[in-house]
Amino acid sequence: MESLYDVAIIGGGPSGSTAATFLARLGRKVIVFEREKFPRFRIGESLLPQSMDAFERLGVVEKLESKFLPKYGAEITTSCGTGRVKNLFRNGLGAKHDRAYQVTRSDFDKMMLDHAAENGATVMEETSVESLGFGPEEVELVVKNGGETKKIRARYLLDCSGRGSMVGNYFKLRRSYENLKKFSVFAHYENVDRDEGVEGTFIRLIRGRDRWFWMIPLTATKMSIGIVMDIVDFKALKQTPEAALDQAIREQPQIWSRMGEATRVTEVHSASDYSYRNISLYGDRWLLAGDAAGFIDPIFSTGVFLGIRSGEDAAHALDQALKNPRSRSSLFKKYERDLQRVMNLYLRFVNNWYKPQFAEVITHPVNNLKLAATGNAVLAGNLSNSFAVWWRMEVFYLVVFLQRYLPLCPRVSLNPKDCTVLSSRPSKAKAVARV
Ligand SMILES: Cc1cc2nc3c(=O)[nH]c(=O)nc-3n(C[C@H](O)[C@H](O)[C@H](O)COP(=O)(O)OP(=O)(O)OC[C@H]3O[C@@H](n4cnc5c(N)ncnc54)[C@H](O)[C@@H]3O)c2cc1C
């Protein structure tokens, strides 16, 4: 039998590696089990400025700066480009940071996990957690590496296993959102046209009638392109994910007009039915963080931000519980309350995004009451802490509600068939080329 760890972590993605780094720095004996060998593919490439403070505390800013493309803002446009907003993060209400990064996740996750090991965490790659046992004073995990199986004991377990939600499934805590049954398909492309200068670093979100697209520049020449639609709509297409992505790109003028020299350079990946929440985020001996706690929707790029935030908060709650076991219950309760509150804020924003009139409002920004600067701040991840942002968001939601009945902002079509410009096929289209 192995010695007793303070904390065992399932999963070495951003939430697990963040928690491991903070716990190791606090002097805790922490072990991370990651079933894959990094680098490995992951989706979730656009980070938020709101994570920059945590990156500073983690001590990874120099590594980020040297490896990844800065992201100075975000653009949202409607199908034909008739509604469009471009936000530089530095102009957001109360902006503290002018940038985030867009990252190839395989490299980012490896950098973060290596950083945890450099800070003193024990990292076991290619080691999967196979089963869980919970006692009053400790947890016991059965882990498997190659053909070898071992038992590991720890005072606490932190589940960072991602959408697999190992502990959530064990205790049957997972609930899906019936209104967010989405399907997503995505790939990387070389040589997609992009804007000059700083706007060339922006994430672009394109809102169509029954779908939306992302364009995320990952390097000077590589771009991630993805599409999100209802699962039922994807099934009705009766196409492979690859064919669906290809056709959707051809039908979307805001993207197709930029694909003249483009070549797909990765295989096509897909994900579906990924929006859910666990009804409880803690027990006597465990906490859930990152996607293992819940994932709402990719639209506002909040996944890694919430993973890092909850990883850090969980590390501090666990450290305090180890120091003072009597305070455990109140610490864990507070951890859960804070994380559920932030997820609720994002859930409301996401639910609004899927109303057609939301696109009309957000792409026609007015800075009365600093509403445009507030929308910008929210896109940077600043949704949670400030009263100044909160009340302005209430006004924004009121405008979105009224827009349904009164055209406070110009009406725009979200149907690409209504576009009169940009619909021509680019000259040298190679977007469908296989890798
Ligand atoms: C279509 C789509 C687009 C997205 N786009 C964005 C975006 O632009 N920006 C953004 O911030 N987020 C985005 N996300 C969300 C993002 O992918 C996740 O929120 C983020 O990866 C969560 O990090 P995590 O550490 O919690 O989990 P993960 O990154 O999933 O890591 C979990 C790790 O646990 C390991 N694991 C699982 N089970 C076990 C086990 N039993 N034993 C050992 N190891 C195990 C896995 O191998 C994995 O490495 C997107 C999500 C989707 C579906």
PDB file of N, CA, C and O in Angstrom, residues 11 88 99 109 128 134 160 211 216 234 252 258 261 267 270-271 284 329 396 399:
ATOM      1  N   GLY A  11      -7.179  13.708 -13.181  1.00  0.00           N
ATOM      2  CA  GLY A  11      -7.195  14.542 -14.378  1.00  0.00           C
ATOM      3  C   GLY A  11      -6.132  15.627 -14.358  1.00  0.00           C
ATOM      4  O   GLY A  11      -6.033  16.393 -13.392  1.00  0.00           O
ATOM      5  N   LEU A  88     -12.006  45.631 -28.246  1.00  0.00           N
ATOM      6  CA  LEU A  88     -10.644  45.508 -27.710  1.00  0.00           C
ATOM      7  C   LEU A  88     -10.797  45.351 -26.205  1.00  0.00           C
ATOM      8  O   LEU A  88     -11.440  46.186 -25.555  1.00  0.00           O
ATOM      9  N   ARG A  99      -5.274  41.630 -22.656  1.00  0.00           N
ATOM     10  CA  ARG A  99      -5.147  40.452 -23.503  1.00  0.00           C
ATOM     11  C   ARG A  99      -5.417  39.149 -22.758  1.00  0.00           C
ATOM     12  O   ARG A  99      -5.380  39.107 -21.533  1.00  0.00           O
ATOM     13  N   ASP A 109      -1.865  22.504 -22.230  1.00  0.00           N
ATOM     14  CA  ASP A 109      -2.108  21.580 -21.117  1.00  0.00           C
ATOM     15  C   ASP A 109      -0.807  20.923 -20.659  1.00  0.00           C
ATOM     16  O   ASP A 109      -0.590  20.703 -19.465  1.00  0.00           O
ATOM     17  N   SER A 128      -4.732   5.685 -15.182  1.00  0.00           N
ATOM     18  CA  SER A 128      -6.152   6.017 -15.062  1.00  0.00           C
ATOM     19  C   SER A 128      -6.685   5.598 -13.696  1.00  0.00           C
ATOM     20  O   SER A 128      -6.256   4.582 -13.133  1.00  0.00           O
ATOM     21  N   PHE A 134     -14.780   5.586  -0.580  1.00  0.00           N
ATOM     22  CA  PHE A 134     -14.805   6.731   0.342  1.00  0.00           C
ATOM     23  C   PHE A 134     -14.979   6.247   1.773  1.00  0.00           C
ATOM     24  O   PHE A 134     -15.960   5.560   2.091  1.00  0.00           O
ATOM     25  N   CYS A 160     -11.052  16.353 -11.220  1.00  0.00           N
ATOM     26  CA  CYS A 160     -10.839  17.276 -12.353  1.00  0.00           C
ATOM     27  C   CYS A 160     -10.851  16.444 -13.633  1.00  0.00           C
ATOM     28  O   CYS A 160     -10.061  16.695 -14.551  1.00  0.00           O
ATOM     29  N   ARG A 211     -27.301  28.132 -35.989  1.00  0.00           N
ATOM     30  CA  ARG A 211     -25.949  27.669 -35.658  1.00  0.00           C
ATOM     31  C   ARG A 211     -25.054  28.865 -35.401  1.00  0.00           C
ATOM     32  O   ARG A 211     -25.396  29.986 -35.759  1.00  0.00           O
ATOM     33  N   ILE A 216     -10.744  30.947 -34.416  1.00  0.00           N
ATOM     34  CA  ILE A 216      -9.772  31.263 -33.361  1.00  0.00           C
ATOM     35  C   ILE A 216      -8.367  31.157 -33.951  1.00  0.00           C
ATOM     36  O   ILE A 216      -7.910  30.047 -34.264  1.00  0.00           O
ATOM     37  N   PHE A 234     -28.186  18.435 -36.558  1.00  0.00           N
ATOM     38  CA  PHE A 234     -27.077  17.663 -37.123  1.00  0.00           C
ATOM     39  C   PHE A 234     -27.576  16.297 -37.598  1.00  0.00           C
ATOM     40  O   PHE A 234     -27.251  15.855 -38.714  1.00  0.00           O
ATOM     41  N   GLN A 252     -21.372  29.590 -45.227  1.00  0.00           N
ATOM     42  CA  GLN A 252     -21.262  30.757 -44.343  1.00  0.00           C
ATOM     43  C   GLN A 252     -20.321  31.787 -44.980  1.00  0.00           C
ATOM     44  O   GLN A 252     -19.096  31.645 -44.924  1.00  0.00           O
ATOM     45  N   ARG A 258     -13.004  33.860 -46.651  1.00  0.00           N
ATOM     46  CA  ARG A 258     -11.622  33.916 -46.140  1.00  0.00           C
ATOM     47  C   ARG A 258     -10.865  32.605 -46.379  1.00  0.00           C
ATOM     48  O   ARG A 258      -9.761  32.429 -45.881  1.00  0.00           O
ATOM     49  N   GLU A 261      -7.140  30.403 -49.681  1.00  0.00           N
ATOM     50  CA  GLU A 261      -5.850  29.702 -49.667  1.00  0.00           C
ATOM     51  C   GLU A 261      -5.813  28.638 -48.573  1.00  0.00           C
ATOM     52  O   GLU A 261      -4.748  28.116 -48.240  1.00  0.00           O
ATOM     53  N   GLU A 267      -7.389  16.286 -38.407  1.00  0.00           N
ATOM     54  CA  GLU A 267      -8.643  15.569 -38.627  1.00  0.00           C
ATOM     55  C   GLU A 267      -9.787  16.388 -38.040  1.00  0.00           C
ATOM     56  O   GLU A 267      -9.557  17.335 -37.284  1.00  0.00           O
ATOM     57  N   SER A 270     -15.351  16.095 -33.119  1.00  0.00           N
ATOM     58  CA  SER A 270     -16.694  16.552 -32.749  1.00  0.00           C
ATOM     59  C   SER A 270     -16.978  16.247 -31.283  1.00  0.00           C
ATOM     60  O   SER A 270     -16.290  15.431 -30.658  1.00  0.00           O
ATOM     61  N   ALA A 271     -17.974  16.954 -30.756  1.00  0.00           N
ATOM     62  CA  ALA A 271     -18.408  16.718 -29.372  1.00  0.00           C
ATOM     63  C   ALA A 271     -19.903  16.973 -29.343  1.00  0.00           C
ATOM     64  O   ALA A 271     -20.412  17.785 -30.122  1.00  0.00           O
ATOM     65  N   ASP A 284     -17.983  14.913   1.940  1.00  0.00           N
ATOM     66  CA  ASP A 284     -17.069  14.997   3.094  1.00  0.00           C
ATOM     67  C   ASP A 284     -15.610  14.938   2.674  1.00  0.00           C
ATOM     68  O   ASP A 284     -14.750  15.597   3.245  1.00  0.00           O
ATOM     69  N   SER A 329     -16.676  21.740   6.460  1.00  0.00           N
ATOM     70  CA  SER A 329     -18.012  21.827   5.894  1.00  0.00           C
ATOM     71  C   SER A 329     -18.303  23.248   5.395  1.00  0.00           C
ATOM     72  O   SER A 329     -18.807  23.435   4.279  1.00  0.00           O
ATOM     73  N   PHE A 396     -28.954  45.460 -19.905  1.00  0.00           N
ATOM     74  CA  PHE A 396     -28.713  44.802 -21.201  1.00  0.00           C
ATOM     75  C   PHE A 396     -29.755  43.700 -21.444  1.00  0.00           C
ATOM     76  O   PHE A 396     -30.351  43.609 -22.521  1.00  0.00           O
ATOM     77  N   VAL A 399     -33.017  45.160 -22.403  1.00  0.00           N
ATOM     78  CA  VAL A 399     -33.031  45.591 -23.815  1.00  0.00           C
ATOM     79  C   VAL A 399     -33.227  44.366 -24.723  1.00  0.00           C
ATOM     80  O   VAL A 399     -34.012  44.399 -25.672  1.00  0.00           O
TER      81      VAL A 399
END
